[in-house]
mmCIF file with all atom_site columns, C-alpha atoms in Angstrom:
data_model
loop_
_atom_site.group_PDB
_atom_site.id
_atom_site.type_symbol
_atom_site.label_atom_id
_atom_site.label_alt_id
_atom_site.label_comp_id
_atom_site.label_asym_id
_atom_site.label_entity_id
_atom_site.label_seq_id
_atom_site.pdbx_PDB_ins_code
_atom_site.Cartn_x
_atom_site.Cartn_y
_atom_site.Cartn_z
_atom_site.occupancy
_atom_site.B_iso_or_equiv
_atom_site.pdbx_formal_charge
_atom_site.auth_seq_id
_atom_site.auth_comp_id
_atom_site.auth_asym_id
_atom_site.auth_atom_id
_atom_site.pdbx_PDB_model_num
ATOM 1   C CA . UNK I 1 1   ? 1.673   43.894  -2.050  1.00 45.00 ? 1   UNK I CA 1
ATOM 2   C CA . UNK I 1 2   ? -0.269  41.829  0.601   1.00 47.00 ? 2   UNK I CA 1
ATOM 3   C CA . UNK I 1 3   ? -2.438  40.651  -2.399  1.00 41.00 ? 3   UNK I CA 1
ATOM 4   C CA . UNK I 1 4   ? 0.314   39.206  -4.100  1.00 35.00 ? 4   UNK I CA 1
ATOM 5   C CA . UNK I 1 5   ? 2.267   37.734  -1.201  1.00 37.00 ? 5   UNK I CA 1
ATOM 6   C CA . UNK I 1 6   ? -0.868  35.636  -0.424  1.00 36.00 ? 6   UNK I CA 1
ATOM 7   C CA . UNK I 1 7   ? -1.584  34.475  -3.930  1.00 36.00 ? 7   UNK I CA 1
ATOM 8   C CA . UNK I 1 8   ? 1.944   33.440  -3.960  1.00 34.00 ? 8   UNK I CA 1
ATOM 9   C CA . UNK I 1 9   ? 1.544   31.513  -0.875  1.00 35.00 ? 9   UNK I CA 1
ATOM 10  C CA . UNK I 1 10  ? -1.527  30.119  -1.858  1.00 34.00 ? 10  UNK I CA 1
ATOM 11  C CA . UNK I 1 11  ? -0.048  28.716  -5.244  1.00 33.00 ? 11  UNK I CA 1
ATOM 12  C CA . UNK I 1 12  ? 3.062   27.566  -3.138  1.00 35.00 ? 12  UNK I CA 1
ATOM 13  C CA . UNK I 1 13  ? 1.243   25.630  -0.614  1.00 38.00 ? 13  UNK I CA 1
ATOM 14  C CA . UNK I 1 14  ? -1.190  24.234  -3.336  1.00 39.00 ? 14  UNK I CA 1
ATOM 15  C CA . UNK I 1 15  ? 1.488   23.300  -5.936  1.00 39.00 ? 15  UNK I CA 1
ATOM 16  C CA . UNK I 1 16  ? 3.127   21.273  -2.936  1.00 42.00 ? 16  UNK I CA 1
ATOM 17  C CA . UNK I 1 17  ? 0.248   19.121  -1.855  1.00 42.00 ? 17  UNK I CA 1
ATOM 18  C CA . UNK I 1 18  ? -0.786  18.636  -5.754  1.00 39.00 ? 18  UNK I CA 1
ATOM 19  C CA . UNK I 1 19  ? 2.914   17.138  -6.334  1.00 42.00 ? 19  UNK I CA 1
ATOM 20  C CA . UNK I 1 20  ? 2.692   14.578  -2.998  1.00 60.00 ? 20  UNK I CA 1
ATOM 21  C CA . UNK I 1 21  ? -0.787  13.018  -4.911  1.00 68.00 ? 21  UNK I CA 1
ATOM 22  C CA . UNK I 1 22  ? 0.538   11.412  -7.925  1.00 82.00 ? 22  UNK I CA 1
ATOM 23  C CA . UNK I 1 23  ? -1.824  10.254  -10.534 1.00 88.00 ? 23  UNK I CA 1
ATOM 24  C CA . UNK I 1 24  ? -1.432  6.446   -10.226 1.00 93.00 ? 24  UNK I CA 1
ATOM 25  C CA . UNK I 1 25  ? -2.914  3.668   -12.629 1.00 95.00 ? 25  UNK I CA 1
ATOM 26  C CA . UNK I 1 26  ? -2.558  -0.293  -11.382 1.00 97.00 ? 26  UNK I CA 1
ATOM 27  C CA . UNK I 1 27  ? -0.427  -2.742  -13.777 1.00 97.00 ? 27  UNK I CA 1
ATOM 28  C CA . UNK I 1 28  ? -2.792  -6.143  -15.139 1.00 97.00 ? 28  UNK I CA 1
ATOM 29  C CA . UNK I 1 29  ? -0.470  -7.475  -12.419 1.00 98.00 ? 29  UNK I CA 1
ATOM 30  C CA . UNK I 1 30  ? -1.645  -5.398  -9.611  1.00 98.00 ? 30  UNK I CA 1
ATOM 31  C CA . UNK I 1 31  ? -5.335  -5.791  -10.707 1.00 98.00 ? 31  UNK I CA 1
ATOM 32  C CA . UNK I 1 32  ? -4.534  -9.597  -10.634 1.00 98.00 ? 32  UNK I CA 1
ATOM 33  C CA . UNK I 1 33  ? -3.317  -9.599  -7.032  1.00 98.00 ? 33  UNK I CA 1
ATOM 34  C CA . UNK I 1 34  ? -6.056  -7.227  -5.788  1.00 98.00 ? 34  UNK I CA 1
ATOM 35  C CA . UNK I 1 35  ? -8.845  -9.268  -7.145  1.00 97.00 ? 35  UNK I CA 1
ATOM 36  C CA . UNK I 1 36  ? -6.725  -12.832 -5.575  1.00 98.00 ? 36  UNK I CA 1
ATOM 37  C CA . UNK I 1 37  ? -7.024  -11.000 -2.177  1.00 98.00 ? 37  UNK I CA 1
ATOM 38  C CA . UNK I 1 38  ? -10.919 -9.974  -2.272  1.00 98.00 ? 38  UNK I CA 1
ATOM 39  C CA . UNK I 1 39  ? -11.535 -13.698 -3.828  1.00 98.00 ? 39  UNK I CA 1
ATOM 40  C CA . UNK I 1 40  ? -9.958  -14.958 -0.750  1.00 98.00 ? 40  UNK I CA 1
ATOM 41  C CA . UNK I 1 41  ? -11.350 -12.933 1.760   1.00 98.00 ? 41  UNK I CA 1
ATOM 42  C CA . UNK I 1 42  ? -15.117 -12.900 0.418   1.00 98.00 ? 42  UNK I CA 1
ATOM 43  C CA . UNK I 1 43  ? -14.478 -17.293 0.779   1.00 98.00 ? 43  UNK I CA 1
ATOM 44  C CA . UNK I 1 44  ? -13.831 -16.314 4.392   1.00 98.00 ? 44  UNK I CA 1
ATOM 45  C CA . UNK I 1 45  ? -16.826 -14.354 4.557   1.00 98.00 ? 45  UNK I CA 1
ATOM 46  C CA . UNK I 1 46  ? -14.922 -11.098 5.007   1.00 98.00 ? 46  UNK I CA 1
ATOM 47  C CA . UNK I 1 47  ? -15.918 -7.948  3.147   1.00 98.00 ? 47  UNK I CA 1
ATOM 48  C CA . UNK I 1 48  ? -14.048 -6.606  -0.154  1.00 97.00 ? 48  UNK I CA 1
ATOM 49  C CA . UNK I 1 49  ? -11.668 -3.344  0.455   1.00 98.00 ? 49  UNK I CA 1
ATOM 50  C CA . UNK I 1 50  ? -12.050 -0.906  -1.833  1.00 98.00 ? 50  UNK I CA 1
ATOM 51  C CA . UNK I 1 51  ? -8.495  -0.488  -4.111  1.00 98.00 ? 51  UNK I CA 1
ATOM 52  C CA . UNK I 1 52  ? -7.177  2.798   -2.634  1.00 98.00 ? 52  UNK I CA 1
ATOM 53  C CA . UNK I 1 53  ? -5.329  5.338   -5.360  1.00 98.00 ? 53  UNK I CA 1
ATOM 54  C CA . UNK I 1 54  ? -3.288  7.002   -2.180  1.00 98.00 ? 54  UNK I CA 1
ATOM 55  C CA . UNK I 1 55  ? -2.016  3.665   -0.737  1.00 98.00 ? 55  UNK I CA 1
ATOM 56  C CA . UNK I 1 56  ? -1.341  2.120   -4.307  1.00 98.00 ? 56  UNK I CA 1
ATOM 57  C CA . UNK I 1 57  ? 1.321   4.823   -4.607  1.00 98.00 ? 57  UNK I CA 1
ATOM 58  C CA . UNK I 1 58  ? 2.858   3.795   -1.610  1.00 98.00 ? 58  UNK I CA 1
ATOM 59  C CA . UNK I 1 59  ? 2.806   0.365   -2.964  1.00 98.00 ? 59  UNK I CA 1
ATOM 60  C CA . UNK I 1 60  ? 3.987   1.076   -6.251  1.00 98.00 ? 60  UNK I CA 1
ATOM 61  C CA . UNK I 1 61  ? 6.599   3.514   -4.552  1.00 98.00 ? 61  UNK I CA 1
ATOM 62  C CA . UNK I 1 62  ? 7.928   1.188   -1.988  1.00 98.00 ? 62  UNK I CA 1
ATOM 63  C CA . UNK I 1 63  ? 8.641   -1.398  -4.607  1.00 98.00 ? 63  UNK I CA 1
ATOM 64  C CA . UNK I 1 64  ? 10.284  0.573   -6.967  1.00 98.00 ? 64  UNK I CA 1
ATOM 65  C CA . UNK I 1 65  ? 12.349  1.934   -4.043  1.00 97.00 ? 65  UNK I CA 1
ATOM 66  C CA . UNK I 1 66  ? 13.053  -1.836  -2.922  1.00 97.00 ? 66  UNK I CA 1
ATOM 67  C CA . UNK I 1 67  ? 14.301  -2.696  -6.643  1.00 97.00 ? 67  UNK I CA 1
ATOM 68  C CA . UNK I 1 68  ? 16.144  0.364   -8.027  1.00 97.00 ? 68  UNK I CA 1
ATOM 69  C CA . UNK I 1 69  ? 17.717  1.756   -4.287  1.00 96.00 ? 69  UNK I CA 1
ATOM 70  C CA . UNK I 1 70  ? 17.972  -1.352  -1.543  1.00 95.00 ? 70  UNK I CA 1
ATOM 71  C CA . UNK I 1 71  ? 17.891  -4.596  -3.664  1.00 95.00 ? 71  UNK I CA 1
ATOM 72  C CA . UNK I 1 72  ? 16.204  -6.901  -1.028  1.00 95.00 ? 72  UNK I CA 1
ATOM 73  C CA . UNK I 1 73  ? 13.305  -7.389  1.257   1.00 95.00 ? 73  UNK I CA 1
ATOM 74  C CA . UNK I 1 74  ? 12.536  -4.894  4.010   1.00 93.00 ? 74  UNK I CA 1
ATOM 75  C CA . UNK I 1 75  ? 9.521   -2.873  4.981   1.00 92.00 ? 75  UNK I CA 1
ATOM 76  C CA . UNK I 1 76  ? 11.884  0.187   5.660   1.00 91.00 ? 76  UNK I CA 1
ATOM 77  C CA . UNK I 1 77  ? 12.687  2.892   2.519   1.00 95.00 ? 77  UNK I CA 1
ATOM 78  C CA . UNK I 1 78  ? 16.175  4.243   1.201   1.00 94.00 ? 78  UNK I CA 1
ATOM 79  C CA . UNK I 1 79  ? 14.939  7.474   3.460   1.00 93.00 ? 79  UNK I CA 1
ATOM 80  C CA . UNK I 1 80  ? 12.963  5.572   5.974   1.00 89.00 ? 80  UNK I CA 1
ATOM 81  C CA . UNK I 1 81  ? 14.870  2.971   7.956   1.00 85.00 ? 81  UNK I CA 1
ATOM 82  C CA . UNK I 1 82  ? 13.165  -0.110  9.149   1.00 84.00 ? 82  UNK I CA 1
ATOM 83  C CA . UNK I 1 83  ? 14.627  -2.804  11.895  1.00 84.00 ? 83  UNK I CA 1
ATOM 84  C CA . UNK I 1 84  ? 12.613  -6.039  13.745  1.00 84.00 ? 84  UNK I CA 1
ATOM 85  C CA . UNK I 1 85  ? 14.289  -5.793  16.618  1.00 88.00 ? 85  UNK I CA 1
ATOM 86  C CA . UNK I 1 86  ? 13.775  -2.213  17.369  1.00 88.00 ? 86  UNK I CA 1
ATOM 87  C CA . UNK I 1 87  ? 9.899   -1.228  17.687  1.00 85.00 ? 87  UNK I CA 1
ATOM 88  C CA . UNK I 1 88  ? 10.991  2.646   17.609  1.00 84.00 ? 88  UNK I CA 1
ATOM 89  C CA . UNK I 1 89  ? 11.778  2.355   13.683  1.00 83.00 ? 89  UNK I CA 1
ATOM 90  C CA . UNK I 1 90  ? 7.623   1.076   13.071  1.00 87.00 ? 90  UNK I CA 1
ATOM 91  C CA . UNK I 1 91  ? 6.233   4.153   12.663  1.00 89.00 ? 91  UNK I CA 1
ATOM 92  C CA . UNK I 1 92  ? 8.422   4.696   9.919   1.00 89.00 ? 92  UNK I CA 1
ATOM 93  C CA . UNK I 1 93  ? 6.816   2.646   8.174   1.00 91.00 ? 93  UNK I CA 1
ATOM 94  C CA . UNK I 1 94  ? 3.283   3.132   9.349   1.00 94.00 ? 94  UNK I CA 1
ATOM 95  C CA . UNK I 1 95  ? 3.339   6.520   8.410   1.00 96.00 ? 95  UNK I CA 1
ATOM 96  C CA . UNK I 1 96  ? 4.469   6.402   5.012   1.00 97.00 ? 96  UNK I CA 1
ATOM 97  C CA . UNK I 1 97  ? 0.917   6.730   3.232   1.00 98.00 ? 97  UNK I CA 1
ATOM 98  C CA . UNK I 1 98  ? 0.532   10.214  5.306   1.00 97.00 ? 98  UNK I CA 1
ATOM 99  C CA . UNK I 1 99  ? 4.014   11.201  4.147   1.00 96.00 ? 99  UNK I CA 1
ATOM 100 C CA . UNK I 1 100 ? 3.811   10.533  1.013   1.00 97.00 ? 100 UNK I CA 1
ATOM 101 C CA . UNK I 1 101 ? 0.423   11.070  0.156   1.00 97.00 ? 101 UNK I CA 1
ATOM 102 C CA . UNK I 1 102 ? -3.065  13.087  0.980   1.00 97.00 ? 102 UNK I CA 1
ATOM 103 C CA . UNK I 1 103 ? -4.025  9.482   3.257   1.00 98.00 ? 103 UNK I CA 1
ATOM 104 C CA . UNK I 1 104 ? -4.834  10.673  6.797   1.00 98.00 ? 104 UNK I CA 1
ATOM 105 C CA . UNK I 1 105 ? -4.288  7.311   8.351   1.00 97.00 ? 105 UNK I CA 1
ATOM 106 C CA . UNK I 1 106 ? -1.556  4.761   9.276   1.00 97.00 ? 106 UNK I CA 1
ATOM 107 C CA . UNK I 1 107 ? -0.759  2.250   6.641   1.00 97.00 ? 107 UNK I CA 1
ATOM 108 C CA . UNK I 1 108 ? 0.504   -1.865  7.009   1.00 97.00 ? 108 UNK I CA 1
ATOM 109 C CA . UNK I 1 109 ? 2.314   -3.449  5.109   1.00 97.00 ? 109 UNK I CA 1
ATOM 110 C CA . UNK I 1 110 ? 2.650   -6.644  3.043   1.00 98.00 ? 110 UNK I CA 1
ATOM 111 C CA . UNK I 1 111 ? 5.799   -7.497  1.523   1.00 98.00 ? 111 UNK I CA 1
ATOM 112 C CA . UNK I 1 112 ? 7.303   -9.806  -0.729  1.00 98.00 ? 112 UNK I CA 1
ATOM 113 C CA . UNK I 1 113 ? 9.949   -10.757 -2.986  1.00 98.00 ? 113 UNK I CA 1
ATOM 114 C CA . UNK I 1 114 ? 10.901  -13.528 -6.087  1.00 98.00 ? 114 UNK I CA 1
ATOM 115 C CA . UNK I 1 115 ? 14.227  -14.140 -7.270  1.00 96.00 ? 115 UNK I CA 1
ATOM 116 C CA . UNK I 1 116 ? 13.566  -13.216 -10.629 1.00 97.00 ? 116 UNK I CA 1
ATOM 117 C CA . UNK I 1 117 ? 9.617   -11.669 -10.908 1.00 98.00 ? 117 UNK I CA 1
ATOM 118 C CA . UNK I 1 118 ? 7.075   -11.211 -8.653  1.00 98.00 ? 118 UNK I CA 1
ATOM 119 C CA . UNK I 1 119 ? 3.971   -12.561 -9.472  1.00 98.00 ? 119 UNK I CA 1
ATOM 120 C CA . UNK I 1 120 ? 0.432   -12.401 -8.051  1.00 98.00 ? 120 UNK I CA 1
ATOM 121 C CA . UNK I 1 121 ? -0.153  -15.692 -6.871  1.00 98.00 ? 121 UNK I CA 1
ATOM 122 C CA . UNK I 1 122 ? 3.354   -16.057 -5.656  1.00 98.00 ? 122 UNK I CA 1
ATOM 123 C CA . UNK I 1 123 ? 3.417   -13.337 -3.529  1.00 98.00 ? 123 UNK I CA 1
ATOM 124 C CA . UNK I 1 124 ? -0.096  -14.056 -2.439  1.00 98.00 ? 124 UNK I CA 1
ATOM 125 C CA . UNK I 1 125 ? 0.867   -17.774 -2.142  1.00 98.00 ? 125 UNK I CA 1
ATOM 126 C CA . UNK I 1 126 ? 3.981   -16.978 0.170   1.00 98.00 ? 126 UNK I CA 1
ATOM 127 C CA . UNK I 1 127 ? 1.317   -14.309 2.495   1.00 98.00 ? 127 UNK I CA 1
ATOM 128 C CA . UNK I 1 128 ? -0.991  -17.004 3.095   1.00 98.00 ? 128 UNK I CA 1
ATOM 129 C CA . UNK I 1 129 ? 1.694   -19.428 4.362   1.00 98.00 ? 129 UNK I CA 1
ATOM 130 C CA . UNK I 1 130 ? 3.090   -16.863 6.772   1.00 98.00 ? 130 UNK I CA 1
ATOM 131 C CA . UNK I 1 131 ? 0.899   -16.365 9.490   1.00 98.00 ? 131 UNK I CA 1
ATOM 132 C CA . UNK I 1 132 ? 1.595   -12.710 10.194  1.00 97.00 ? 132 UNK I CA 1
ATOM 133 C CA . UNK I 1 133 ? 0.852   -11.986 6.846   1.00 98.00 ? 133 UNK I CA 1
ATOM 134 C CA . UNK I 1 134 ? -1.896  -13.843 6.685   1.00 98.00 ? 134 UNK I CA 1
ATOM 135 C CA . UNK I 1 135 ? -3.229  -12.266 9.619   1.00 98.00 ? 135 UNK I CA 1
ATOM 136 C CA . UNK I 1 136 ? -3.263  -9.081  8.106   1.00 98.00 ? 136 UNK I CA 1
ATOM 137 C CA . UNK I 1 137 ? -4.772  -10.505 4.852   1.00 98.00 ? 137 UNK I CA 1
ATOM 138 C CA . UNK I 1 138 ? -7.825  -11.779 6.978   1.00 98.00 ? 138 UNK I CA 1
ATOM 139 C CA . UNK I 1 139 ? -8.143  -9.646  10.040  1.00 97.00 ? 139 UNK I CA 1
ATOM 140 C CA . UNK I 1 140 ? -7.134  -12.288 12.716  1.00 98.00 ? 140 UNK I CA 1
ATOM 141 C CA . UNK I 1 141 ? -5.070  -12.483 15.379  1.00 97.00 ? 141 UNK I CA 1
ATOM 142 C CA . UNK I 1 142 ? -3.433  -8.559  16.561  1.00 96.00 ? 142 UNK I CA 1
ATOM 143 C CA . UNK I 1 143 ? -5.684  -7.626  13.774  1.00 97.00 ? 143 UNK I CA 1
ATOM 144 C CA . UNK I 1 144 ? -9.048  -8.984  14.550  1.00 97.00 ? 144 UNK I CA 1
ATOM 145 C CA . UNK I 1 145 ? -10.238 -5.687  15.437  1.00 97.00 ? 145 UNK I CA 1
ATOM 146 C CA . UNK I 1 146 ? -9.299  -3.638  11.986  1.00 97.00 ? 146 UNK I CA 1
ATOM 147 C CA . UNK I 1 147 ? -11.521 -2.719  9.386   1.00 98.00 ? 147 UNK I CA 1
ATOM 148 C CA . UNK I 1 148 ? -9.852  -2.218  6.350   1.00 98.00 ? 148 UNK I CA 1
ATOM 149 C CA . UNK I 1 149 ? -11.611 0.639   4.338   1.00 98.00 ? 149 UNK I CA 1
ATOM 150 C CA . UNK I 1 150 ? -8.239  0.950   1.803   1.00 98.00 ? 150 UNK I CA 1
ATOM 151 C CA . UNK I 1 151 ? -5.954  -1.283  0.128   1.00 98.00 ? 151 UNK I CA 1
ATOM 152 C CA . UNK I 1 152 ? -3.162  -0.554  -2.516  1.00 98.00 ? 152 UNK I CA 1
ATOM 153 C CA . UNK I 1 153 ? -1.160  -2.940  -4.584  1.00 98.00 ? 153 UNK I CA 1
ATOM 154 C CA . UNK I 1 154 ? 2.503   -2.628  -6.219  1.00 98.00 ? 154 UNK I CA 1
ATOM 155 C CA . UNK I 1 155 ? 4.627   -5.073  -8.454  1.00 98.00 ? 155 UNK I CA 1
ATOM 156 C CA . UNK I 1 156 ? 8.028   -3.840  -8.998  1.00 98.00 ? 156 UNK I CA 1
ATOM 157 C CA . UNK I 1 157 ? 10.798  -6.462  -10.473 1.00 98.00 ? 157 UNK I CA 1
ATOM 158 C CA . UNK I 1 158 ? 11.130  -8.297  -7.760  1.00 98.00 ? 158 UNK I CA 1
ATOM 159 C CA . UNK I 1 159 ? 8.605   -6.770  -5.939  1.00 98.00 ? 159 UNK I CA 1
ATOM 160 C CA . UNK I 1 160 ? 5.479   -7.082  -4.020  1.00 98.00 ? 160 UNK I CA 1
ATOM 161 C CA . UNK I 1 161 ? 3.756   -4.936  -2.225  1.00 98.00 ? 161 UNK I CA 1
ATOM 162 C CA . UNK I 1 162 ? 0.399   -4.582  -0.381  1.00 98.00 ? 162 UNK I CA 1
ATOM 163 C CA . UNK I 1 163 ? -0.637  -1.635  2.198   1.00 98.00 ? 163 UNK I CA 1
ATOM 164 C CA . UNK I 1 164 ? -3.963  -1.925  4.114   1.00 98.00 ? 164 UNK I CA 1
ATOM 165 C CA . UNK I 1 165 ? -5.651  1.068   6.058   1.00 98.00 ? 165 UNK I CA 1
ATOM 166 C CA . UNK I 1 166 ? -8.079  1.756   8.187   1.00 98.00 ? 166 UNK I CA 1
ATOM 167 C CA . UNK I 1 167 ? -9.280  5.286   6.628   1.00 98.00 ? 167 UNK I CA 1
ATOM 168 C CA . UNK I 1 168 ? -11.431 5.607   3.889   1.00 98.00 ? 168 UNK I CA 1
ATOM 169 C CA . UNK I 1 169 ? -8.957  6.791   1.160   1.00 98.00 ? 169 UNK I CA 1
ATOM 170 C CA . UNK I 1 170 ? -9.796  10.802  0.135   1.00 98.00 ? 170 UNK I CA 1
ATOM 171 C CA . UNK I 1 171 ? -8.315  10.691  -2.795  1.00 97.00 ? 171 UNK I CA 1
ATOM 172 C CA . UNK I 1 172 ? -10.893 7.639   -3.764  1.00 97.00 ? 172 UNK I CA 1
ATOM 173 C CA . UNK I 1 173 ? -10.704 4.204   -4.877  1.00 97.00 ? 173 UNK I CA 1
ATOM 174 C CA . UNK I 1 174 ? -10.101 2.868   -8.698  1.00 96.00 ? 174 UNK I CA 1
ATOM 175 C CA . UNK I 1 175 ? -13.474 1.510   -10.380 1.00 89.00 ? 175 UNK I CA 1
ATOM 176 C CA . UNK I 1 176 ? -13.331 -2.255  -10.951 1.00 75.00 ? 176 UNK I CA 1
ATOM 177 C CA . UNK I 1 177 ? -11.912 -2.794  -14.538 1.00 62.00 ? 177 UNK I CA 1
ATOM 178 C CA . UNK I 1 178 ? -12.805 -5.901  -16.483 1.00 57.00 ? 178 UNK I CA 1
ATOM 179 C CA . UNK I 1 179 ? -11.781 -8.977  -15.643 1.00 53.00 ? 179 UNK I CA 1
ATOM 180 C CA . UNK I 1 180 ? -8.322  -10.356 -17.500 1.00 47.00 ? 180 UNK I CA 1
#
């Protein structure tokens, strides 16, 4: 009996964290806008960060969630919410890639949205002209002192999102395709 209550368990716990890792496979789009990004930043002399499979489900995830449950721009979820003026809803945020996937660190966001379609150099167009944003893109200003060892990329719709981390993603990094 004690055999089979721990084979149970083990299958239980095991079945759980296999359905929180989703096989994920980036869009032409979202190859597009990761490729934009590393362009950039290797003109600024920055290193390229590898394309993370755990925080391009978040990405992918959050946009979807942004189009099909809460129709405009906001770095909170349906189930996670979000608010600028109150610094207790961050974390939130920053802890969707360890909620939602096997990532052990904090994620940060990039977020944008078109009228009609979100497109790669739009949204990347619209992050460079917003300083925060940029910031992030770049490592300046609050985030000078970030390495980024993960990034992941989602186009929803309307939809754009990017998520940078600090960890090295376990779940690995997609291989560079060829070039559109």
């Amino acid at each position: 009996m004690k055999t089979l209550i721990a084979i149970l368990f083990f299958v239980l716990f095991f079945s759980g964290i296999q359905e929180q890792e989703k096989e994920v496979v980036p869009s032409d789009l979202e190859w597009e806008l990761y490729d934009i990004i590393n362009k950039y930043r290797k003109q600024r002399k920055l290193p390229e960060i590898p394309f993370s499979k755990s925080l391009t489900q978040v990405a992918q995830e959050h946009c979807k969630d942004l189009s099909e449950n809460i129709g405009s721009l906001t770095h909170g979820w349906s189930d996670c919410p979000y608010d600028t003026k109150k610094r207790s809803t961050y974390s939130c945020m920053w802890e969707q890639p360890k909620n939602r996937t096997s990532y052990p660190g904090f994620g940060y966001e990039n977020a944008y949205m078109h009228s009609e379609k979100a497109l790669p150099k739009d949204a990347f167009e619209s992050w460079k002209k917003s300083p925060p944003h940029h910031a992030v893109m770049i490592n300046s200003g609050a985030w000078k002192d970030r390495k980024w060892n993960a990034i992941g990329v989602g186009i929803h719709g309307q939809f754009a999102c990017i998520w940078f981390g600090e960890e090295i993603d376990p779940a690995g990094s997609f291989e560079r395709k060829e070039q559109y």
